[in-house]
XYZ file of C-alpha atoms in Angstrom:
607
model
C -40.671 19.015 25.368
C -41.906 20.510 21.789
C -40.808 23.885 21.074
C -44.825 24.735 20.225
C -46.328 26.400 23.660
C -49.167 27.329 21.445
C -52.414 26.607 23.366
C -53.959 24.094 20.374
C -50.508 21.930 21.098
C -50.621 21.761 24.255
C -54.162 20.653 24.212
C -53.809 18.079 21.843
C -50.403 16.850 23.967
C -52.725 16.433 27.162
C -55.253 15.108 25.073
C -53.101 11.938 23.924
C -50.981 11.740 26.818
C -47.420 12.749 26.107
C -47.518 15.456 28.142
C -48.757 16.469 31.570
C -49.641 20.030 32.712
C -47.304 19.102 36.129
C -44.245 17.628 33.578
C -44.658 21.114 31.160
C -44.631 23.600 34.984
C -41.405 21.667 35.955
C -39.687 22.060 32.519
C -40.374 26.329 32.348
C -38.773 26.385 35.563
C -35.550 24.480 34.919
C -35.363 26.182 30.899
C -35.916 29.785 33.144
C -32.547 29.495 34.579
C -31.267 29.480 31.145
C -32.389 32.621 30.715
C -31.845 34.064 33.830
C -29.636 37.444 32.089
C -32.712 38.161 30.569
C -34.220 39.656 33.608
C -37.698 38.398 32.833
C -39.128 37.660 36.297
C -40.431 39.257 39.655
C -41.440 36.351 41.294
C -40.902 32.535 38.980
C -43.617 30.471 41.011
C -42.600 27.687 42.851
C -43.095 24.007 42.385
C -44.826 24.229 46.115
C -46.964 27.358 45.012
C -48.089 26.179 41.262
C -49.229 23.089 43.256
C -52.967 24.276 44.276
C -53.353 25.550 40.838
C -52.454 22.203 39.154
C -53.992 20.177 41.798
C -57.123 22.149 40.648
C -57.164 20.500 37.267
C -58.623 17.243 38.855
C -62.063 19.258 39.129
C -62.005 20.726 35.535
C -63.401 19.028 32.551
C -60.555 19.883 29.892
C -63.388 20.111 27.401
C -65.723 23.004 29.408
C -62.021 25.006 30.296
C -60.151 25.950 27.156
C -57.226 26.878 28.857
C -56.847 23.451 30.700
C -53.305 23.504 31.936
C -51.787 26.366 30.094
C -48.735 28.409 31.113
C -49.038 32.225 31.341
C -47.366 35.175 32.823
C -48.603 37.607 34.784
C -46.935 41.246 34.453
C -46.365 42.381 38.437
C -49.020 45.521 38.138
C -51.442 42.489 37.834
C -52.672 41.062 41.128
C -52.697 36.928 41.773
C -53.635 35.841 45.330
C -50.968 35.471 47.529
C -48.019 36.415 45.440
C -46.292 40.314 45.971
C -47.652 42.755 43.536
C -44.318 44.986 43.378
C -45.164 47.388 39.954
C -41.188 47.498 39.612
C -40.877 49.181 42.978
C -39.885 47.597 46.277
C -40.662 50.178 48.612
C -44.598 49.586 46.940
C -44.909 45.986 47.171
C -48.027 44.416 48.674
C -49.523 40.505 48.964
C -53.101 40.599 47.516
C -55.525 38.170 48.992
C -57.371 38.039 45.784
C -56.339 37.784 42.275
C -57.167 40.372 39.593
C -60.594 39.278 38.148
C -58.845 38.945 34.824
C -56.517 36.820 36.558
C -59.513 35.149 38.655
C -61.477 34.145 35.239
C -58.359 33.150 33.551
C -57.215 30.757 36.113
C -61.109 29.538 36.448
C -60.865 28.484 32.548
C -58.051 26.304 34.153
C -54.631 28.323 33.253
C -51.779 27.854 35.290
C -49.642 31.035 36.359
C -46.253 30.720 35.865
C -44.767 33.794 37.522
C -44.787 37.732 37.643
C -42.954 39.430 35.079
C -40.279 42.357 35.187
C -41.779 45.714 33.774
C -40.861 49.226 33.533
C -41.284 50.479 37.014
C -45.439 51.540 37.435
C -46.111 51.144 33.838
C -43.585 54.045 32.627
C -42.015 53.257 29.269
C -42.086 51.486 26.034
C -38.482 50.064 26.592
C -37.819 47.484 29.225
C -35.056 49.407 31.065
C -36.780 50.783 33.812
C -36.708 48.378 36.708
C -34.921 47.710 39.746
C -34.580 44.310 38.643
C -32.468 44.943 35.281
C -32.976 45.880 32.212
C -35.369 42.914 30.656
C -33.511 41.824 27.213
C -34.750 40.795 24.008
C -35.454 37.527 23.117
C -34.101 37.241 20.301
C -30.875 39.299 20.955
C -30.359 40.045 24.634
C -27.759 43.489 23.236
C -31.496 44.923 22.116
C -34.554 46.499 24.146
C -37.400 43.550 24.703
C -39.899 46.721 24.588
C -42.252 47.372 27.464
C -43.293 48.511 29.967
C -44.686 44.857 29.722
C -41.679 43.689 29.202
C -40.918 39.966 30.697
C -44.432 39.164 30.034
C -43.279 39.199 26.015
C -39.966 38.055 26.463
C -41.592 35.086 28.185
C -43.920 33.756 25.865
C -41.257 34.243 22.671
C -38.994 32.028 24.679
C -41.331 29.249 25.092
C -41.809 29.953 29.194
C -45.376 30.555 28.688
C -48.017 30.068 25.938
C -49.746 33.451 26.746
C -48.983 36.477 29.234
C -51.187 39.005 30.409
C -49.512 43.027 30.424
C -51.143 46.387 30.216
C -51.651 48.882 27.638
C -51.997 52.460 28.347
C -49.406 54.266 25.322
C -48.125 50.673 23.762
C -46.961 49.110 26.576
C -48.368 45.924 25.175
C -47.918 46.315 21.274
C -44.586 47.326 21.246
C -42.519 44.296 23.397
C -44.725 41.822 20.930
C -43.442 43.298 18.054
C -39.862 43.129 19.404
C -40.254 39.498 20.129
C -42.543 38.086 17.353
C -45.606 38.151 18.850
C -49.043 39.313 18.534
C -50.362 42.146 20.935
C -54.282 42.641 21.600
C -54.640 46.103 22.967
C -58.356 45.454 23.481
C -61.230 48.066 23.647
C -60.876 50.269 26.512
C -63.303 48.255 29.550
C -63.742 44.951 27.850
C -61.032 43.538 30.325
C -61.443 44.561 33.853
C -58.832 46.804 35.122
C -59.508 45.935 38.949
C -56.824 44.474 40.411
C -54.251 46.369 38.440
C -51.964 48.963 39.823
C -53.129 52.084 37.295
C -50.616 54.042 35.143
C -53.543 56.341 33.437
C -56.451 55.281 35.374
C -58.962 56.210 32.653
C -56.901 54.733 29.916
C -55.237 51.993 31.253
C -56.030 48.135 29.614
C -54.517 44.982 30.477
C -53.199 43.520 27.025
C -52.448 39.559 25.519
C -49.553 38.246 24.158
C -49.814 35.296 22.521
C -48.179 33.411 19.695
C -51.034 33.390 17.163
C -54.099 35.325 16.994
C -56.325 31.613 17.435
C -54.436 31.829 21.277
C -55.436 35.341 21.204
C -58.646 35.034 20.833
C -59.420 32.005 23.066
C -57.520 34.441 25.653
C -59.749 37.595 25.329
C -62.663 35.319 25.053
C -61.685 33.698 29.116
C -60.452 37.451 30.049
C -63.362 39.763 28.556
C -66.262 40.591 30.638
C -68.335 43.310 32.445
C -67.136 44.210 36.279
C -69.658 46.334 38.394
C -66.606 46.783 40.232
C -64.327 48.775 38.025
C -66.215 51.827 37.127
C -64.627 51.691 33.261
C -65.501 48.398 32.569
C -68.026 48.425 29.408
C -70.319 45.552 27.574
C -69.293 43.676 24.743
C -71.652 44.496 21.800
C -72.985 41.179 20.070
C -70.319 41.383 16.860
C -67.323 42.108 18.615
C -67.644 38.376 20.367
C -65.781 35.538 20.059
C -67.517 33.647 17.505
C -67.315 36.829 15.157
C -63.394 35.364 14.549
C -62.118 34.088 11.915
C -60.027 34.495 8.762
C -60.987 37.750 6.814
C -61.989 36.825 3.193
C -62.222 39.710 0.331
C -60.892 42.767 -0.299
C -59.761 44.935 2.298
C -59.455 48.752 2.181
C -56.338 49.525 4.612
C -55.016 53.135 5.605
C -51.367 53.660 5.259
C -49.496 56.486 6.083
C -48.076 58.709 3.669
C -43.927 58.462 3.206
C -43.250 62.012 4.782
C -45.321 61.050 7.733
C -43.579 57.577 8.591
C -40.629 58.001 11.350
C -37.791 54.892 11.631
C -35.515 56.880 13.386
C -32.619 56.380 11.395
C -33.685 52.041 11.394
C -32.985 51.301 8.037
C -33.603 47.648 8.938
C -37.103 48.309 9.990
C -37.720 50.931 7.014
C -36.797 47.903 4.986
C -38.673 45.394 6.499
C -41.801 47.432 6.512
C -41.594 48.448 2.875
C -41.272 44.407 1.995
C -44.622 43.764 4.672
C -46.463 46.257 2.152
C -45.713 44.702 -0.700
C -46.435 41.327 0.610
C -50.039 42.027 2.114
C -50.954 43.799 -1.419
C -49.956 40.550 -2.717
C -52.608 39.002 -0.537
C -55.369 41.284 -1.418
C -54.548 44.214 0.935
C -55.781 47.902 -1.026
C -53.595 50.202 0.505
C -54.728 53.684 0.900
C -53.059 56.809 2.004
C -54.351 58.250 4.873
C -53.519 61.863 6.965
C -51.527 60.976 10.396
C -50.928 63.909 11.816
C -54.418 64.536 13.720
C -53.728 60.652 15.202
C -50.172 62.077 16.172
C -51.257 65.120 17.564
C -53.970 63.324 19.555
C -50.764 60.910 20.122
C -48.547 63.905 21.905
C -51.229 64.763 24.628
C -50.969 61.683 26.423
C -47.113 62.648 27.901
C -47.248 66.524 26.150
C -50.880 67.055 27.888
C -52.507 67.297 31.275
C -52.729 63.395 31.284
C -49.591 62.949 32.974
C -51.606 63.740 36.034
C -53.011 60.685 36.360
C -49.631 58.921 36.649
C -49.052 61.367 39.673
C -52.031 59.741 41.401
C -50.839 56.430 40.913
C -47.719 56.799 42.610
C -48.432 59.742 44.674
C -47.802 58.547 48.079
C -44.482 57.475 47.137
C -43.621 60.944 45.418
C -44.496 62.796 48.284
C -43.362 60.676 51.099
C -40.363 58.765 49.773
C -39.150 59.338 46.242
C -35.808 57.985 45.625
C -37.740 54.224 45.962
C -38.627 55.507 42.262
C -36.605 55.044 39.196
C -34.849 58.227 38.426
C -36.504 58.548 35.310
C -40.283 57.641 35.884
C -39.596 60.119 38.568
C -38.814 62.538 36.525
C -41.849 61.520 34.112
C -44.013 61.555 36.472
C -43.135 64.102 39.277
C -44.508 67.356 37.321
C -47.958 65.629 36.900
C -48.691 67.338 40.036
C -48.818 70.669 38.612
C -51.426 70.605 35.599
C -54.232 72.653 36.535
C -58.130 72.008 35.777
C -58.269 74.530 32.609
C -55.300 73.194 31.279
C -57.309 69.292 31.581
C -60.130 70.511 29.594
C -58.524 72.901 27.367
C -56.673 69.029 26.233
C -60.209 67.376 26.605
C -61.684 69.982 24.158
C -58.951 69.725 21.779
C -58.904 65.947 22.114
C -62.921 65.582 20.817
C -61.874 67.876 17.895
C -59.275 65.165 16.854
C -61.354 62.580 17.947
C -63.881 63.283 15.089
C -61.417 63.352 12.376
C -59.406 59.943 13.151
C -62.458 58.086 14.143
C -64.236 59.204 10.452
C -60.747 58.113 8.827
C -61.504 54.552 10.128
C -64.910 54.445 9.493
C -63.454 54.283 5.966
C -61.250 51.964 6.179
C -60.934 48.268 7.353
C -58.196 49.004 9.005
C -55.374 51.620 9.887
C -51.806 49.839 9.498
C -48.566 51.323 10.757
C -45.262 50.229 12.329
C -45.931 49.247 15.548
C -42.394 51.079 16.353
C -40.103 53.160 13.815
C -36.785 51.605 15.729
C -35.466 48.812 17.561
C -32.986 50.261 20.236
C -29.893 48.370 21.518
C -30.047 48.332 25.782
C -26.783 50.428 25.790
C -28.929 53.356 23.561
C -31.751 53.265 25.635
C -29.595 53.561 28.587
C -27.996 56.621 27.457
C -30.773 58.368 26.167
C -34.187 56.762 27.814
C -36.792 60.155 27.833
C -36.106 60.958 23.929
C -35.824 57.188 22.644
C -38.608 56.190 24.697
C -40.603 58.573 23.133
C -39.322 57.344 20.042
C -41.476 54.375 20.235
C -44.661 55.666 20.597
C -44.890 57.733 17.926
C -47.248 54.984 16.275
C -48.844 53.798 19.718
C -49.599 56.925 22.049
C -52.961 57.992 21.142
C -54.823 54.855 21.175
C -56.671 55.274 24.058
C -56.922 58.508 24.195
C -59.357 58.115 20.837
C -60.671 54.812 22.218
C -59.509 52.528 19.783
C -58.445 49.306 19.416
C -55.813 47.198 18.413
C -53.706 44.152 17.214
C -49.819 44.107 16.844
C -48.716 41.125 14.595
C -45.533 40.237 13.334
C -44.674 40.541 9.362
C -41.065 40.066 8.875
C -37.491 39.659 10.014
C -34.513 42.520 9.347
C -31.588 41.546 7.485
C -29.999 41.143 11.061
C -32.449 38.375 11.910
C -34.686 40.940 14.540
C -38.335 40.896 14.508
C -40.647 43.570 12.752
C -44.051 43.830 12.788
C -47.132 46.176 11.892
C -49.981 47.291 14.392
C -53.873 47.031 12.742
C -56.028 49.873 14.412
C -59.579 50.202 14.424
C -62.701 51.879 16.631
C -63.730 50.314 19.726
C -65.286 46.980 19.835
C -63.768 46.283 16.870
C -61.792 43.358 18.264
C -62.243 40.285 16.868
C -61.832 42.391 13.010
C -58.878 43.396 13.691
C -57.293 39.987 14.844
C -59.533 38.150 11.555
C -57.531 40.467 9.515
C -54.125 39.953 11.606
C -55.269 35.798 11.351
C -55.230 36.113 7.768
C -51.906 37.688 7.926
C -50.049 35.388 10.043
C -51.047 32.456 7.812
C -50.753 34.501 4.531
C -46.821 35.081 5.815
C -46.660 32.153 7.077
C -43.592 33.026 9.899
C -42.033 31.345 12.655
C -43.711 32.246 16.199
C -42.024 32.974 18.891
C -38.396 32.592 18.831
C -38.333 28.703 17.772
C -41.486 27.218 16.612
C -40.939 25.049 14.239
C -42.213 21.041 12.916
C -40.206 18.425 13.925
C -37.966 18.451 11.196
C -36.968 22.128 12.054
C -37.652 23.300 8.614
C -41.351 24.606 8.659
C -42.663 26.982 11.046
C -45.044 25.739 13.338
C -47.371 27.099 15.384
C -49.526 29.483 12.972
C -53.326 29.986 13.529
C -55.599 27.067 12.184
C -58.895 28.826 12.146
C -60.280 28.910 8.636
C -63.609 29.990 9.389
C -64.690 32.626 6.917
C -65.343 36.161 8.120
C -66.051 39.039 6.200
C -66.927 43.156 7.108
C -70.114 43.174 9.475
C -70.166 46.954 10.199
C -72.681 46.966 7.023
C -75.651 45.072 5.772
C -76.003 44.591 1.508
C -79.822 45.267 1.100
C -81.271 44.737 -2.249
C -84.151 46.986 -3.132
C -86.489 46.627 -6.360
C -89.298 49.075 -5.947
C -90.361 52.354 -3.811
C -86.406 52.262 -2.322
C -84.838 52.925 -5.334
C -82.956 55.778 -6.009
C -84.695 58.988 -6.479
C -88.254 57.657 -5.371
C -90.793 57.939 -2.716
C -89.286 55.879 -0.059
C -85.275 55.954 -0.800
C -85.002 57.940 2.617
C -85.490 55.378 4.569
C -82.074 54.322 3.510
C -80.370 57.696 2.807
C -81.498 58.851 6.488
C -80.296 55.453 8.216
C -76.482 56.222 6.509
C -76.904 53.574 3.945
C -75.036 54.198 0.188
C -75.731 52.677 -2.901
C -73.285 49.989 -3.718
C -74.697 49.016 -7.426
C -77.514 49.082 -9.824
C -77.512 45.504 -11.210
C -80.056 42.718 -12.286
C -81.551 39.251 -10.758
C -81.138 36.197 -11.991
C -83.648 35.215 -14.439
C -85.675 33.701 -11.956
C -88.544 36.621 -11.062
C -91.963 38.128 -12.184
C -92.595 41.400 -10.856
C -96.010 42.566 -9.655
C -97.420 45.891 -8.826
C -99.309 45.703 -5.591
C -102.708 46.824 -4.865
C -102.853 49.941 -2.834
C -101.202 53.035 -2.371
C -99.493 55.528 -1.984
C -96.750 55.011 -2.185
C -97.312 51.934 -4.847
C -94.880 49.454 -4.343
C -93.789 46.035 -6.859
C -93.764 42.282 -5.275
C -90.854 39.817 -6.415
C -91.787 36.338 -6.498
C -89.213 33.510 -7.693
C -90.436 31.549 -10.803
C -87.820 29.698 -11.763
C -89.808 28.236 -14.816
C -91.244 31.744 -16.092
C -89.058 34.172 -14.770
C -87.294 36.827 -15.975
C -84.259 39.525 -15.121
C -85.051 42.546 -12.852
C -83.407 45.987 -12.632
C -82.397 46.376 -8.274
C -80.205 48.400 -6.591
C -77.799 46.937 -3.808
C -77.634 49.489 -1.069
C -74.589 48.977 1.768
C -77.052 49.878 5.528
C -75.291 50.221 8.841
C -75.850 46.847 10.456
C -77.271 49.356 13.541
C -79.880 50.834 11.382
C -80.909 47.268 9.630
C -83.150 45.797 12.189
C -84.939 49.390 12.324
C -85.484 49.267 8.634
C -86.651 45.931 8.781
C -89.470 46.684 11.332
C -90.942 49.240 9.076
C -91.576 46.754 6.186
C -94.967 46.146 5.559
C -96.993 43.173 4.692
C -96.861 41.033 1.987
C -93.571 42.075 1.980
C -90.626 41.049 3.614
C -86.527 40.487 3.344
C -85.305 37.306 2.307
C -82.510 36.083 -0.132
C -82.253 37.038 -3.360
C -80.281 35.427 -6.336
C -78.247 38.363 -8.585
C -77.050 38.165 -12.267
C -73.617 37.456 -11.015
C -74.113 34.283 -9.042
C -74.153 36.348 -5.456
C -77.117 36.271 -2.951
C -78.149 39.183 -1.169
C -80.742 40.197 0.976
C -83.465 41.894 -0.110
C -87.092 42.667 -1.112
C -89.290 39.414 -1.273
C -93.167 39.159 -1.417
C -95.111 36.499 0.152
C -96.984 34.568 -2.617
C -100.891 35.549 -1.176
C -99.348 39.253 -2.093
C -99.691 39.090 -5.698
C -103.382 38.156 -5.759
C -105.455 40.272 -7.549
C -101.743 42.188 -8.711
C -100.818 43.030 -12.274
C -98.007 41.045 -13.857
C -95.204 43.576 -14.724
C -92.780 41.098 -15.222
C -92.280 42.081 -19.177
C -91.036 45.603 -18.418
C -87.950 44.649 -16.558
C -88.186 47.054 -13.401
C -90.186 48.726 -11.228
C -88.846 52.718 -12.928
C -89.485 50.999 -16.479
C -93.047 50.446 -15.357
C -93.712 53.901 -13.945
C -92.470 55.832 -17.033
C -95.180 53.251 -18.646
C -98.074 54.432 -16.665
């Protein structure tokens, strides 16, 4: 079978016949037992319990399910119907009779579920090690960490057992095993995946995350997963530009945050220092601007989460086991989680208040910026490390992960580069909520401007190329902000420029139109306002302004235009075409031609 599990291969395999969903579901489970010292599975389905799922295909048309016979993992917090849900403990384990809605809509768009995957025990760690079932190992080294808690579901996917996996998110439990096994992590918006059916670790923070290969699978993923639930009480609506068609590749320039040099931590990984160091130099080769932004109120925010009051909630997830028969618990999520029973209420809102403070500061750094990029982790630890030191290292690891949700924001782990030792590295792009499908537009642009191998061995048929990179091309660019260009009673400094200033909007540039207006002053007033009408065979150059608008406040500043005027396209000096100020022909009659003076201001300091 080819090496590519990505979900466009498989497709196009079904498609002409040389493979069959059935032929792929028997091949992951004889190529598991190669990898059986991994310690990637709970539960591997079996041939007899994949069979309803697969015989299921028969009533799907491949074209109306995108996910037509496609391989994923399921991390066991995550319910599926009729298989234990164990959350790394045996003495919790349960049979659901219904799968997790995310599951549910997954498996509707005609996936086929491969197996539960081995996790640190209830969600607890960033490492891997924390499970009855044995440490889960890396893929590409099994001596290393494969990250968690979502641990097998990464380990998985980069080893060609599945072409997606579904884990959770709460302090990097999905970003950092992708970015030890070459893959990329959504950590979506908090609520855009339902969370029912999912054994919590931080109730009010929890997310269930994708790993995929590319960001194309990604995207196709979150599109099948994402939804509103009544049912889960933190469940939110999409907003229109944070949908799946907003994807694409990310064209222009891109302002990026970086963190200063004193603020990055590798933990003594001079490996990963390296690697990162050669990812910055690469993306500013492909048009990244990298700017220096303050950390420390995202890393303060960042030490609440296990520092804070929030350790409470982990209490309540595993509270009856706690109080009623603790050893079933790993010794060190017990330890984690045992004083979360002793915050009080002051100290939870003493946190909250301190949390809004910080919230205001990182979440006006972003609006900045395209994008926040850090490591996704400073350190890649061995298993023996971990082992010996699992509270510090593990901590380790989220120094660039932990206060995502707690800021609601979003995420995308990709991969960037190799270390001289032949382990994966990779960055994490951060952004506000709902900005999803940016952040993985930017990361597609990445993975085909770096162009490396998914996985753990994707490659052509020749073995030389990588295979397996995103394909989408579409072109995307920033839609957090609207260009408007105004010509009359907008411009700066005059009678009706509020109705930009007030809506947020900032002027961009003063420039010119082509050569192809005549400018009329209106009848009427105040305020007195100029028409633009395209001549192409008598026109001339006019002075505008370009003003950048909120895409929130647009449709508001639309509604206020009056007639003859209105907002249509209009050609600039430098070949672009913006919107802007148009007035319908009828406008201009009984108008005086202005067209001579060059500008509305140039004919006011006429009058």
């Amino acid at each position: 079978m080819s090496s590519n599990m990505t979900i466009a291969n498989l497709s196009n395999a079904y498609r002409e016949g040389s493979l069959t969903p059935a032929g792929v579901m028997e091949d992951i489970r004889h190529r598991a037992q190669e990898f059986s010292d991994r310690n990637i599975w709970i539960h591997l389905l079996s041939a007899e319990e994949q069979q309803p799922y697969l015989a299921a295909l028969a009533e799907k048309d491949p074209q109306q399910c995108p996910l037509w016979g496609i391989p994923f993992a399921i991390k066991d917090n995550i319910d599926l119907a009729g298989i234990p849900t164990t959350a790394g403990c045996e003495a919790f384990t349960f049979t659901p009779s219904a799968s997790a809605p995310v599951v549910q809509q997954l498996l509707d768009a005609g996936a086929i579920p491969v197996g539960k995957t081995n996790l640190d025990q209830f969600a607890t760690g960033l490492n891997g090690t924390r499970s009855p079932w044995g440490p889960c190992r890396n893929a590409f080294d099994p001596d290393y960490i494969s990250g968690g808690s979502s641990s097998g579901s990464a380990v998985s996917v980069a080893l060609g057992l599945a072409s997606f996996s579904l884990g959770t998110d709460t302090a990097g439990s999905g970003r950092v095993p992708a970015a030890f096994n070459n893959l990329v992590g959504v950590k979506p918006t908090r609520g855009l995946l339902s969370a029912r059916g999912m054994v919590p670790a931080c109730r009010s923070l929890d997310c269930i995350s994708i790993m995929a290969l590319n960001t194309d699978d990604a995207n196709t993923v979150l599109a099948c997963a994402e939804g509103f639930d009544a049912g889960d009480g933190y469940s939110r609506h999409n907003c229109y530009d944070n949908l799946s068609r907003h994807y694409g590749y990310r064209q222009g320039s891109l302002k990026v945050g970086v963190l200063p040099e004193d603020q990055l931590q590798f933990f003594g990984d001079s490996g990963y220092q390296a690697a990162y160091a050669a990812t910055l130099e690469k993306l500013t080769e492909l048009g990244f601007e990298l700017v220096e932004v303050d950390y420390r109120p995202f890393d303060e925010a960042a030490r609440l989460l296990y520092e804070g009051p929030w350790v409470a909630e982990r209490y309540i997830a595993c509270q009856p086991l706690i109080e009623e028969n603790p050893a079933a618990l790993h010794p060190v999520v017990r330890a984690i989680v045992e004083p979360g029973g002793n915050p009080k209420a002051t100290e939870l809102f003493r946190a909250q208040y301190r949390l809004e403070a910080l919230k205001q500061v990182c979440v006006a750094t972003l609006d900045q910026l395209d994008c926040l990029l850090t490591p996704t982790a400073g350190r890649l630890f061995t298993v023996e490390e971990m082992l010996a030191e699992p509270i510090l290292y593990n901590s380790q690891l989220g120094y660039y992960t932990n206060f995502m949700n707690l800021l609601d924001m979003t995420s995308v782990a990709v991969p960037t580069a190799f270390t001289a030792a032949g382990l994966p590295f990779g960055i994490t792009l951060v952004g506000n909520c709902f900005s999803d499908r940016v952040l993985l537009s930017i990361a597609n642009r990445i993975q085909q401007g770096l162009a490396l191998p998914v996985g753990i061995e994707c490659t052509d048929a020749a073995g030389a190329e990588p295979a397996g990179l995103p394909q989408v091309q579409q072109p995307v660019a920033d839609n957090r902000r609207i260009d408007v260009l105004v010509c009359g009673a907008h411009l700066e400094g005059l009678p009706l420029n509020w109705q930009l200033t007030e809506r947020g909007a900032v002027l961009k540039s003063r420039t010119r139109t082509k050569p192809c207006y005549r400018m009329y002053a209106l009848a009427g007033g105040p305020p007195f306002r100029p028409g633009l009408i395209m001549d192409e065979q008598n026109g001339a150059a006019i002075d505008v302004e370009i003003w950048s608008v909120p895409s929130a406040e647009f449709g508001s500043f639309v509604a206020g235009i009056p007639a003859p005027l209105g907002i249509g396209k209009v050609l600039v000096e430098d070949g672009s075409v913006v919107t802007g100020f148009i007035c319908e022909p009828r406008g201009v009659e009984g108008a005086t031609d202005i067209t001579n003076l060059g500008g509305w201001k140039a004919y006011l300091a006429s009058r």
